[in-house]
């Protein structure tokens, strides 16, 4: 990896920062955040502006360019990568280290008095604008919205915004029609006495209309906004996608519908002016509901007194609770996914052990190949983390030719991968050894497994927030002075984003919504030894009602059911460190893998993988 | 309990709400919060304004009186008590129930347009003012500060503000002189670049100057403020307390000191004008540090641009980490406290079982009597919760003649009590049965015990926040569908407030400071069966370094050491529900009780209590 040479680009950017063509007054600093106008986690190439200006293409980072300086804030996952990808024009600001200044403090320390700091109001979320603006104002500076994105003005070969065909999902996948979703949304709006709801997150638009797209890699979404009134539905979307007869039929665009279900299709770019018109037409006490993560531009379109902002939208919350059709789809997707992984691991054992020719990239490609043979496969759900030995300790590793390592009988192999199927989204991590693991490696693996089981088998009252379960995953590691520096689980979409709110299992969040039956999260504790190995055991699990002796005075009991059914390598387990209960959990889990995945492997005629599955699910025996 | 008749009082209050003598413009509503000007948890009789106007004297509640209505917000602990104590003029607003409006929403629903809502700016914390003011303003009303407290104007027989003598604490108790505390505070101020620090919490003033008082019941504090500059110390305190030679000597008021340690003593009531003078004299970039819980009045004395507000002050954080002298004092206090409780429980067994003449109040008084015989006893640290049978299920129960129940061999007895000794503060809960507990009672007790042990024996990395340990206390209960609706632990002062920040163990907080060695918290899970019984097992525990195999890559390991050494009734334990590790914990704990408390009982010649201790600490034997 050689750094991107940015001298000329920065010179151009500094010119447009002063050009009356783009800014009313010169800006002394310009902020380039990571995101797109929808605050997406995964973004399209045309939105990779921060990577364009700096060379650093990690998933998280904010660039700030002043007349004298160019600085990049990113977190511990990317210190190395950012340092490799950026040239000397850039200063790396290592977030999380004690001496690293916050962006606003740094700005205050380098800016001349009374400076203007520019940012694209479509990219910055309203809550971040508020914080940054307040900090700058109290130091005598101003945060100003710059309408035209200044990176776009100098990015001559910027790729087009994608505009791919849509996929319509029928009731057998979604369980609820888009009409019924609109009805439910309007009833939530009536409860809160709001007249309008603005859908800004891409997965929320997709979910609401039972449509999927492929404008962004890994996330089956498409660029669109929607504005839902009590009697109107406006969908802001570009291209000829609305000409597709299947889409027209699905959205009933040509039917004579009750007016309140008639969808008005409008250009993607007209959202701001339409929203401003909505804002201008409001009477006192009429409110517009937006996520507090919506862009500053859209939030400002509604006068402050009329805004109703919440951290989680009613769509985000409804989307998280999967109905029976979605749950069944997720089950099917996970069965297919497990078949592919059984094939992969069987293949790896045959290739790695005697030949030693399989690299991380080859393994990742093979995993994709096996998955793509399964019915309704669409694409991967994220970039496969295929890592062996020391690469496994890099939590968000993705193999590239420069780092690509060959799997061997001497190193631990960690594979964190998943796929989008038309019936569901998967995300699974397994950690294996193709030779003989050391006692220490087995010890660490077993603590991680104990943590995984502690969460998976946890019983808790209805209404418990996921963050209250996070320590269960760490307790066995903590007892020996080990820990891992990431959360334990995230929400998983149903043929949607592999990371979704509003629930999760992490020490870092407090504002998560309570867990309820039907929610789907990951359970993925780990342990990482820098320079040596990484261990993670991840299942996607479904929140289900539990049976308890006293049932929390009828408040109701919850627990988890694993949807992922892939063997956990018993060779890595030190059985003597497990309690009998934990040992039974593993044996019950493997029994279920045998029954469910075994039957599917049989049905698909994949006999070699079936034999591998049977071998790998032999019951553990604990010596008392 | 018959309700207080408030018709006349409310009439008078509504008159002064319109009287130009007290308000610039009439106020249409007046808010009467619970607290005093220091946001204390326990308040002096002269500050019980909400109890005076309404009759409701629970520890938490906010009254709002409008021209037409009088409403009281309180939480689930007090629904019954408030309903009993208030007459028909009052509407009870049950906080936590779904249909109960927030105060601001209720105000908006009942007030005529453009109303003024008054509140005493000294009583309302700045953060609450901000929230309430914003909500009212967005609905077209105004929150206004009413300088003279309107309750005081109609409270003709209001008691005097207490002004009791001070106690000076020498280095053997405090470990650090007040001079060195000032030096440390000034260094924190320099770090944050603030020039002034305003001490508003009573326990922070007491801690800083190594003084104690008795102006408020249970909390050994005195009414005072302090303003610390980089070269000045101002102490705002009333009465002739500064004439006491011991106090003068302790504060070196008559010595020739370096000017930066010379304490200027000023009248308590002059804090506002002095602070306004400080505020008026500030140059740009000069900041004044206040707690964000400081009163609106004092916060407003400093112009907004000069304020530096934090949720926890440096004094609050320093105070929480006990030094060796304080820790040793706490140990001594807990040994004395355990002696008193061994005497009490031995006495109860002798009295309750054959005679049945002991009531909750008699038991509480007896506990106080035994404690008061111990060296350096000062007072109780909170109102004793002495409760038997169904009263035990009322979490904040305090026996009064109307509810006073007689202890018997048929009911569970729960005693939550503690004391202030000159060397430390105690808080301990034990749950006992004087007859034969049922299998169900033992089952519940054992789950609570398992939760208690899970926290007490937990090992966790340095820097872990206490709220991450809360679920450990619930896991065994959750497995059977049981739970308790309070936090698991609170910080405990050193001969100071029995509840103190900034650390604790609760699912409710997220802003707690990380635990570090030397902090002291309670560990008190429980289980409550409405109408039947209550169970709680509480020890005060000290955060200490732990030894772990891998020590978190040198981040350091922590665990807890129980300071409370009072036997846990083995009769209540179903040994078969304990793991061998839990069983060992109980046996080790009881062995330590025998050694440490046994020796002290021996030394004090309390042989009967010693025999009780020996009987109660027989090792448990678990049948495999």
mmCIF file of N, CA, C and O in Angstrom, chain A residues 440 443 459-461 464 468-469 471-472 475 478-483 485 507-510 527-528 548-553 555 581, chain B residues 440 443 459-461 464 468-469 471-472 475 478-483 485 507-510 527-528 548-553 555 581:
data_model
loop_
_atom_site.group_PDB
_atom_site.id
_atom_site.type_symbol
_atom_site.label_atom_id
_atom_site.label_comp_id
_atom_site.label_asym_id
_atom_site.label_seq_id
_atom_site.Cartn_x
_atom_site.Cartn_y
_atom_site.Cartn_z
ATOM 1 N N UNK A 440 -2.967 -23.021 25.582
ATOM 2 C CA UNK A 440 -3.364 -21.631 25.804
ATOM 3 C C UNK A 440 -4.445 -21.216 24.804
ATOM 4 O O UNK A 440 -5.426 -20.559 25.160
ATOM 5 N N UNK A 443 -7.583 -22.771 25.907
ATOM 6 C CA UNK A 443 -8.081 -22.093 27.107
ATOM 7 C C UNK A 443 -8.844 -20.822 26.713
ATOM 8 O O UNK A 443 -9.993 -20.607 27.128
ATOM 9 N N UNK A 459 -31.520 -16.076 30.502
ATOM 10 C CA UNK A 459 -32.953 -15.852 30.646
ATOM 11 C C UNK A 459 -33.110 -14.504 31.326
ATOM 12 O O UNK A 459 -32.354 -14.179 32.253
ATOM 13 N N UNK A 460 -34.045 -13.685 30.839
ATOM 14 C CA UNK A 460 -34.162 -12.325 31.364
ATOM 15 C C UNK A 460 -35.600 -11.859 31.200
ATOM 16 O O UNK A 460 -36.339 -12.385 30.357
ATOM 17 N N UNK A 461 -36.003 -10.876 32.012
ATOM 18 C CA UNK A 461 -37.398 -10.437 31.925
ATOM 19 C C UNK A 461 -37.664 -9.643 30.650
ATOM 20 O O UNK A 461 -36.789 -8.928 30.167
ATOM 21 N N UNK A 464 -36.006 -6.105 29.069
ATOM 22 C CA UNK A 464 -34.595 -5.899 29.399
ATOM 23 C C UNK A 464 -33.869 -5.337 28.183
ATOM 24 O O UNK A 464 -34.083 -5.781 27.062
ATOM 25 N N UNK A 468 -27.613 -4.787 29.053
ATOM 26 C CA UNK A 468 -27.513 -5.404 30.387
ATOM 27 C C UNK A 468 -26.990 -6.839 30.311
ATOM 28 O O UNK A 468 -26.676 -7.442 31.336
ATOM 29 N N UNK A 469 -26.928 -7.410 29.116
ATOM 30 C CA UNK A 469 -26.443 -8.783 28.971
ATOM 31 C C UNK A 469 -24.966 -8.836 28.586
ATOM 32 O O UNK A 469 -24.359 -9.901 28.578
ATOM 33 N N UNK A 471 -22.112 -8.038 29.964
ATOM 34 C CA UNK A 471 -21.111 -8.563 30.902
ATOM 35 C C UNK A 471 -21.169 -10.079 31.030
ATOM 36 O O UNK A 471 -20.172 -10.707 31.401
ATOM 37 N N UNK A 472 -22.330 -10.681 30.756
ATOM 38 C CA UNK A 472 -22.410 -12.148 30.794
ATOM 39 C C UNK A 472 -21.387 -12.754 29.837
ATOM 40 O O UNK A 472 -20.815 -13.805 30.102
ATOM 41 N N UNK A 475 -17.719 -12.522 31.551
ATOM 42 C CA UNK A 475 -17.435 -12.976 32.914
ATOM 43 C C UNK A 475 -16.333 -14.042 32.961
ATOM 44 O O UNK A 475 -15.399 -13.947 33.770
ATOM 45 N N UNK A 478 -13.047 -12.413 32.104
ATOM 46 C CA UNK A 478 -12.633 -11.526 33.196
ATOM 47 C C UNK A 478 -11.998 -12.311 34.353
ATOM 48 O O UNK A 478 -11.024 -11.860 34.955
ATOM 49 N N UNK A 479 -12.594 -13.464 34.655
ATOM 50 C CA UNK A 479 -12.081 -14.239 35.791
ATOM 51 C C UNK A 479 -10.589 -14.541 35.635
ATOM 52 O O UNK A 479 -9.887 -14.729 36.626
ATOM 53 N N UNK A 480 -10.119 -14.610 34.384
ATOM 54 C CA UNK A 480 -8.705 -14.899 34.150
ATOM 55 C C UNK A 480 -7.929 -13.678 33.709
ATOM 56 O O UNK A 480 -6.780 -13.790 33.290
ATOM 57 N N UNK A 481 -8.574 -12.507 33.743
ATOM 58 C CA UNK A 481 -7.855 -11.295 33.349
ATOM 59 C C UNK A 481 -7.778 -11.107 31.849
ATOM 60 O O UNK A 481 -6.816 -10.537 31.336
ATOM 61 N N UNK A 482 -8.781 -11.580 31.114
ATOM 62 C CA UNK A 482 -8.835 -11.374 29.666
ATOM 63 C C UNK A 482 -10.105 -10.596 29.317
ATOM 64 O O UNK A 482 -11.079 -10.614 30.076
ATOM 65 N N UNK A 483 -10.109 -9.925 28.172
ATOM 66 C CA UNK A 483 -11.271 -9.128 27.757
ATOM 67 C C UNK A 483 -11.180 -8.907 26.254
ATOM 68 O O UNK A 483 -10.173 -9.257 25.630
ATOM 69 N N UNK A 485 -12.231 -5.819 23.190
ATOM 70 C CA UNK A 485 -12.596 -4.402 23.134
ATOM 71 C C UNK A 485 -13.631 -4.101 22.052
ATOM 72 O O UNK A 485 -13.490 -3.157 21.282
ATOM 73 N N UNK A 507 -21.562 -2.915 25.943
ATOM 74 C CA UNK A 507 -21.304 -2.045 27.090
ATOM 75 C C UNK A 507 -21.311 -0.582 26.673
ATOM 76 O O UNK A 507 -21.366 0.313 27.504
ATOM 77 N N UNK A 508 -21.259 -0.335 25.366
ATOM 78 C CA UNK A 508 -21.098 1.043 24.909
ATOM 79 C C UNK A 508 -22.416 1.795 24.773
ATOM 80 O O UNK A 508 -22.441 3.000 24.774
ATOM 81 N N UNK A 509 -23.521 1.074 24.604
ATOM 82 C CA UNK A 509 -24.788 1.771 24.396
ATOM 83 C C UNK A 509 -25.645 1.700 25.636
ATOM 84 O O UNK A 509 -25.538 0.785 26.437
ATOM 85 N N UNK A 510 -26.506 2.670 25.756
ATOM 86 C CA UNK A 510 -27.410 2.713 26.897
ATOM 87 C C UNK A 510 -28.789 3.047 26.359
ATOM 88 O O UNK A 510 -29.799 2.751 26.967
ATOM 89 N N UNK A 527 -11.684 -13.047 21.652
ATOM 90 C CA UNK A 527 -10.452 -12.730 22.368
ATOM 91 C C UNK A 527 -9.347 -12.577 21.332
ATOM 92 O O UNK A 527 -9.244 -13.382 20.402
ATOM 93 N N UNK A 528 -8.513 -11.548 21.504
ATOM 94 C CA UNK A 528 -7.510 -11.218 20.482
ATOM 95 C C UNK A 528 -6.149 -11.053 21.124
ATOM 96 O O UNK A 528 -6.007 -10.294 22.088
ATOM 97 N N UNK A 548 -40.069 -20.027 32.445
ATOM 98 C CA UNK A 548 -39.395 -19.985 33.742
ATOM 99 C C UNK A 548 -40.389 -20.387 34.808
ATOM 100 O O UNK A 548 -41.605 -20.324 34.598
ATOM 101 N N UNK A 549 -39.855 -20.785 35.948
ATOM 102 C CA UNK A 549 -40.684 -21.272 37.054
ATOM 103 C C UNK A 549 -41.676 -20.208 37.499
ATOM 104 O O UNK A 549 -42.829 -20.510 37.769
ATOM 105 N N UNK A 550 -41.247 -18.945 37.584
ATOM 106 C CA UNK A 550 -42.126 -17.922 38.168
ATOM 107 C C UNK A 550 -42.497 -16.794 37.195
ATOM 108 O O UNK A 550 -43.293 -15.927 37.524
ATOM 109 N N UNK A 551 -41.905 -16.787 36.016
ATOM 110 C CA UNK A 551 -42.317 -15.914 34.909
ATOM 111 C C UNK A 551 -42.410 -14.419 35.225
ATOM 112 O O UNK A 551 -43.254 -13.703 34.669
ATOM 113 N N UNK A 552 -41.578 -13.935 36.156
ATOM 114 C CA UNK A 552 -41.510 -12.499 36.447
ATOM 115 C C UNK A 552 -42.887 -11.900 36.710
ATOM 116 O O UNK A 552 -43.238 -10.853 36.142
ATOM 117 N N UNK A 553 -43.668 -12.563 37.561
ATOM 118 C CA UNK A 553 -45.006 -12.038 37.900
ATOM 119 C C UNK A 553 -45.779 -11.660 36.638
ATOM 120 O O UNK A 553 -46.334 -10.548 36.543
ATOM 121 N N UNK A 555 -44.729 -10.733 33.850
ATOM 122 C CA UNK A 555 -44.094 -9.767 32.955
ATOM 123 C C UNK A 555 -43.580 -10.498 31.707
ATOM 124 O O UNK A 555 -43.440 -9.905 30.647
ATOM 125 N N UNK A 581 -23.555 -27.879 32.571
ATOM 126 C CA UNK A 581 -24.608 -27.182 31.863
ATOM 127 C C UNK A 581 -24.104 -26.654 30.514
ATOM 128 O O UNK A 581 -24.784 -26.752 29.491
ATOM 129 N N UNK B 440 -39.995 -22.426 49.592
ATOM 130 C CA UNK B 440 -40.032 -21.316 48.643
ATOM 131 C C UNK B 440 -39.228 -20.126 49.161
ATOM 132 O O UNK B 440 -38.474 -19.488 48.420
ATOM 133 N N UNK B 443 -35.676 -20.942 48.781
ATOM 134 C CA UNK B 443 -35.299 -20.894 47.365
ATOM 135 C C UNK B 443 -35.010 -19.443 46.953
ATOM 136 O O UNK B 443 -33.955 -19.137 46.389
ATOM 137 N N UNK B 459 -14.726 -10.537 39.197
ATOM 138 C CA UNK B 459 -13.418 -9.991 38.822
ATOM 139 C C UNK B 459 -13.629 -9.227 37.523
ATOM 140 O O UNK B 459 -14.363 -9.706 36.635
ATOM 141 N N UNK B 460 -13.054 -8.050 37.427
ATOM 142 C CA UNK B 460 -13.319 -7.216 36.248
ATOM 143 C C UNK B 460 -12.118 -6.305 36.002
ATOM 144 O O UNK B 460 -11.340 -6.042 36.916
ATOM 145 N N UNK B 461 -11.975 -5.825 34.763
ATOM 146 C CA UNK B 461 -10.801 -4.996 34.479
ATOM 147 C C UNK B 461 -10.920 -3.612 35.100
ATOM 148 O O UNK B 461 -12.015 -3.070 35.224
ATOM 149 N N UNK B 464 -13.741 -0.503 34.736
ATOM 150 C CA UNK B 464 -15.108 -0.962 34.482
ATOM 151 C C UNK B 464 -16.084 -0.105 35.278
ATOM 152 O O UNK B 464 -15.842 0.206 36.439
ATOM 153 N N UNK B 468 -22.077 -2.108 34.817
ATOM 154 C CA UNK B 468 -21.863 -3.326 34.030
ATOM 155 C C UNK B 468 -21.909 -4.582 34.895
ATOM 156 O O UNK B 468 -21.940 -5.694 34.375
ATOM 157 N N UNK B 469 -21.911 -4.414 36.219
ATOM 158 C CA UNK B 469 -21.951 -5.581 37.103
ATOM 159 C C UNK B 469 -23.365 -5.886 37.589
ATOM 160 O O UNK B 469 -23.611 -6.912 38.222
ATOM 161 N N UNK B 471 -26.173 -6.888 36.273
ATOM 162 C CA UNK B 471 -26.873 -8.113 35.854
ATOM 163 C C UNK B 471 -26.327 -9.367 36.537
ATOM 164 O O UNK B 471 -27.041 -10.360 36.651
ATOM 165 N N UNK B 472 -25.058 -9.328 36.973
ATOM 166 C CA UNK B 472 -24.524 -10.482 37.712
ATOM 167 C C UNK B 472 -25.387 -10.777 38.939
ATOM 168 O O UNK B 472 -25.583 -11.922 39.312
ATOM 169 N N UNK B 475 -28.777 -12.662 37.711
ATOM 170 C CA UNK B 475 -28.777 -13.829 36.836
ATOM 171 C C UNK B 475 -29.473 -15.047 37.454
ATOM 172 O O UNK B 475 -30.305 -15.694 36.805
ATOM 173 N N UNK B 478 -33.170 -14.341 37.602
ATOM 174 C CA UNK B 478 -33.741 -14.339 36.247
ATOM 175 C C UNK B 478 -33.976 -15.760 35.744
ATOM 176 O O UNK B 478 -34.986 -16.023 35.083
ATOM 177 N N UNK B 479 -33.023 -16.653 36.047
ATOM 178 C CA UNK B 479 -33.159 -18.026 35.549
ATOM 179 C C UNK B 479 -34.486 -18.650 35.981
ATOM 180 O O UNK B 479 -34.993 -19.533 35.300
ATOM 181 N N UNK B 480 -35.023 -18.198 37.114
ATOM 182 C CA UNK B 480 -36.292 -18.751 37.599
ATOM 183 C C UNK B 480 -37.449 -17.798 37.388
ATOM 184 O O UNK B 480 -38.549 -18.016 37.903
ATOM 185 N N UNK B 481 -37.214 -16.695 36.696
ATOM 186 C CA UNK B 481 -38.311 -15.761 36.444
ATOM 187 C C UNK B 481 -38.584 -14.837 37.626
ATOM 188 O O UNK B 481 -39.721 -14.420 37.841
ATOM 189 N N UNK B 482 -37.547 -14.501 38.397
ATOM 190 C CA UNK B 482 -37.702 -13.551 39.503
ATOM 191 C C UNK B 482 -36.770 -12.355 39.262
ATOM 192 O O UNK B 482 -35.776 -12.471 38.554
ATOM 193 N N UNK B 483 -37.100 -11.215 39.877
ATOM 194 C CA UNK B 483 -36.290 -10.007 39.700
ATOM 195 C C UNK B 483 -36.577 -9.064 40.863
ATOM 196 O O UNK B 483 -37.481 -9.326 41.664
ATOM 197 N N UNK B 485 -36.850 -4.664 41.728
ATOM 198 C CA UNK B 485 -36.945 -3.409 40.990
ATOM 199 C C UNK B 485 -36.159 -2.267 41.638
ATOM 200 O O UNK B 485 -36.664 -1.164 41.806
ATOM 201 N N UNK B 507 -28.687 -0.878 37.010
ATOM 202 C CA UNK B 507 -29.085 -0.882 35.605
ATOM 203 C C UNK B 507 -29.593 0.493 35.192
ATOM 204 O O UNK B 507 -29.747 0.779 34.006
ATOM 205 N N UNK B 508 -29.845 1.351 36.160
ATOM 206 C CA UNK B 508 -30.474 2.627 35.852
ATOM 207 C C UNK B 508 -29.476 3.709 35.440
ATOM 208 O O UNK B 508 -29.831 4.663 34.787
ATOM 209 N N UNK B 509 -28.227 3.590 35.886
ATOM 210 C CA UNK B 509 -27.270 4.651 35.579
ATOM 211 C C UNK B 509 -26.324 4.223 34.488
ATOM 212 O O UNK B 509 -26.063 3.052 34.289
ATOM 213 N N UNK B 510 -25.790 5.208 33.803
ATOM 214 C CA UNK B 510 -24.843 4.930 32.738
ATOM 215 C C UNK B 510 -23.692 5.905 32.886
ATOM 216 O O UNK B 510 -22.590 5.650 32.445
ATOM 217 N N UNK B 527 -35.242 -9.741 46.877
ATOM 218 C CA UNK B 527 -36.442 -10.254 46.207
ATOM 219 C C UNK B 527 -37.640 -9.934 47.108
ATOM 220 O O UNK B 527 -37.574 -10.108 48.324
ATOM 221 N N UNK B 528 -38.721 -9.466 46.491
ATOM 222 C CA UNK B 528 -39.866 -8.985 47.268
ATOM 223 C C UNK B 528 -41.139 -9.619 46.756
ATOM 224 O O UNK B 528 -41.428 -9.573 45.558
ATOM 225 N N UNK B 548 -5.221 -12.007 38.828
ATOM 226 C CA UNK B 548 -5.748 -12.867 37.774
ATOM 227 C C UNK B 548 -4.581 -13.431 36.987
ATOM 228 O O UNK B 548 -3.473 -12.887 37.009
ATOM 229 N N UNK B 549 -4.880 -14.510 36.295
ATOM 230 C CA UNK B 549 -3.838 -15.225 35.559
ATOM 231 C C UNK B 549 -3.182 -14.312 34.521
ATOM 232 O O UNK B 549 -1.972 -14.324 34.364
ATOM 233 N N UNK B 550 -3.980 -13.503 33.809
ATOM 234 C CA UNK B 550 -3.409 -12.732 32.700
ATOM 235 C C UNK B 550 -3.507 -11.209 32.883
ATOM 236 O O UNK B 550 -3.000 -10.452 32.070
ATOM 237 N N UNK B 551 -4.163 -10.758 33.933
ATOM 238 C CA UNK B 551 -4.145 -9.352 34.373
ATOM 239 C C UNK B 551 -4.476 -8.314 33.294
ATOM 240 O O UNK B 551 -3.991 -7.185 33.329
ATOM 241 N N UNK B 552 -5.345 -8.687 32.326
ATOM 242 C CA UNK B 552 -5.842 -7.732 31.339
ATOM 243 C C UNK B 552 -4.720 -6.960 30.652
ATOM 244 O O UNK B 552 -4.778 -5.733 30.538
ATOM 245 N N UNK B 553 -3.692 -7.682 30.218
ATOM 246 C CA UNK B 553 -2.559 -7.029 29.539
ATOM 247 C C UNK B 553 -2.063 -5.822 30.333
ATOM 248 O O UNK B 553 -1.905 -4.724 29.784
ATOM 249 N N UNK B 555 -3.613 -3.941 32.303
ATOM 250 C CA UNK B 555 -4.603 -2.904 32.617
ATOM 251 C C UNK B 555 -4.963 -2.997 34.095
ATOM 252 O O UNK B 555 -5.370 -2.012 34.709
ATOM 253 N N UNK B 581 -18.335 -23.481 44.422
ATOM 254 C CA UNK B 581 -17.623 -22.211 44.553
ATOM 255 C C UNK B 581 -18.408 -21.244 45.454
ATOM 256 O O UNK B 581 -17.829 -20.554 46.299
#
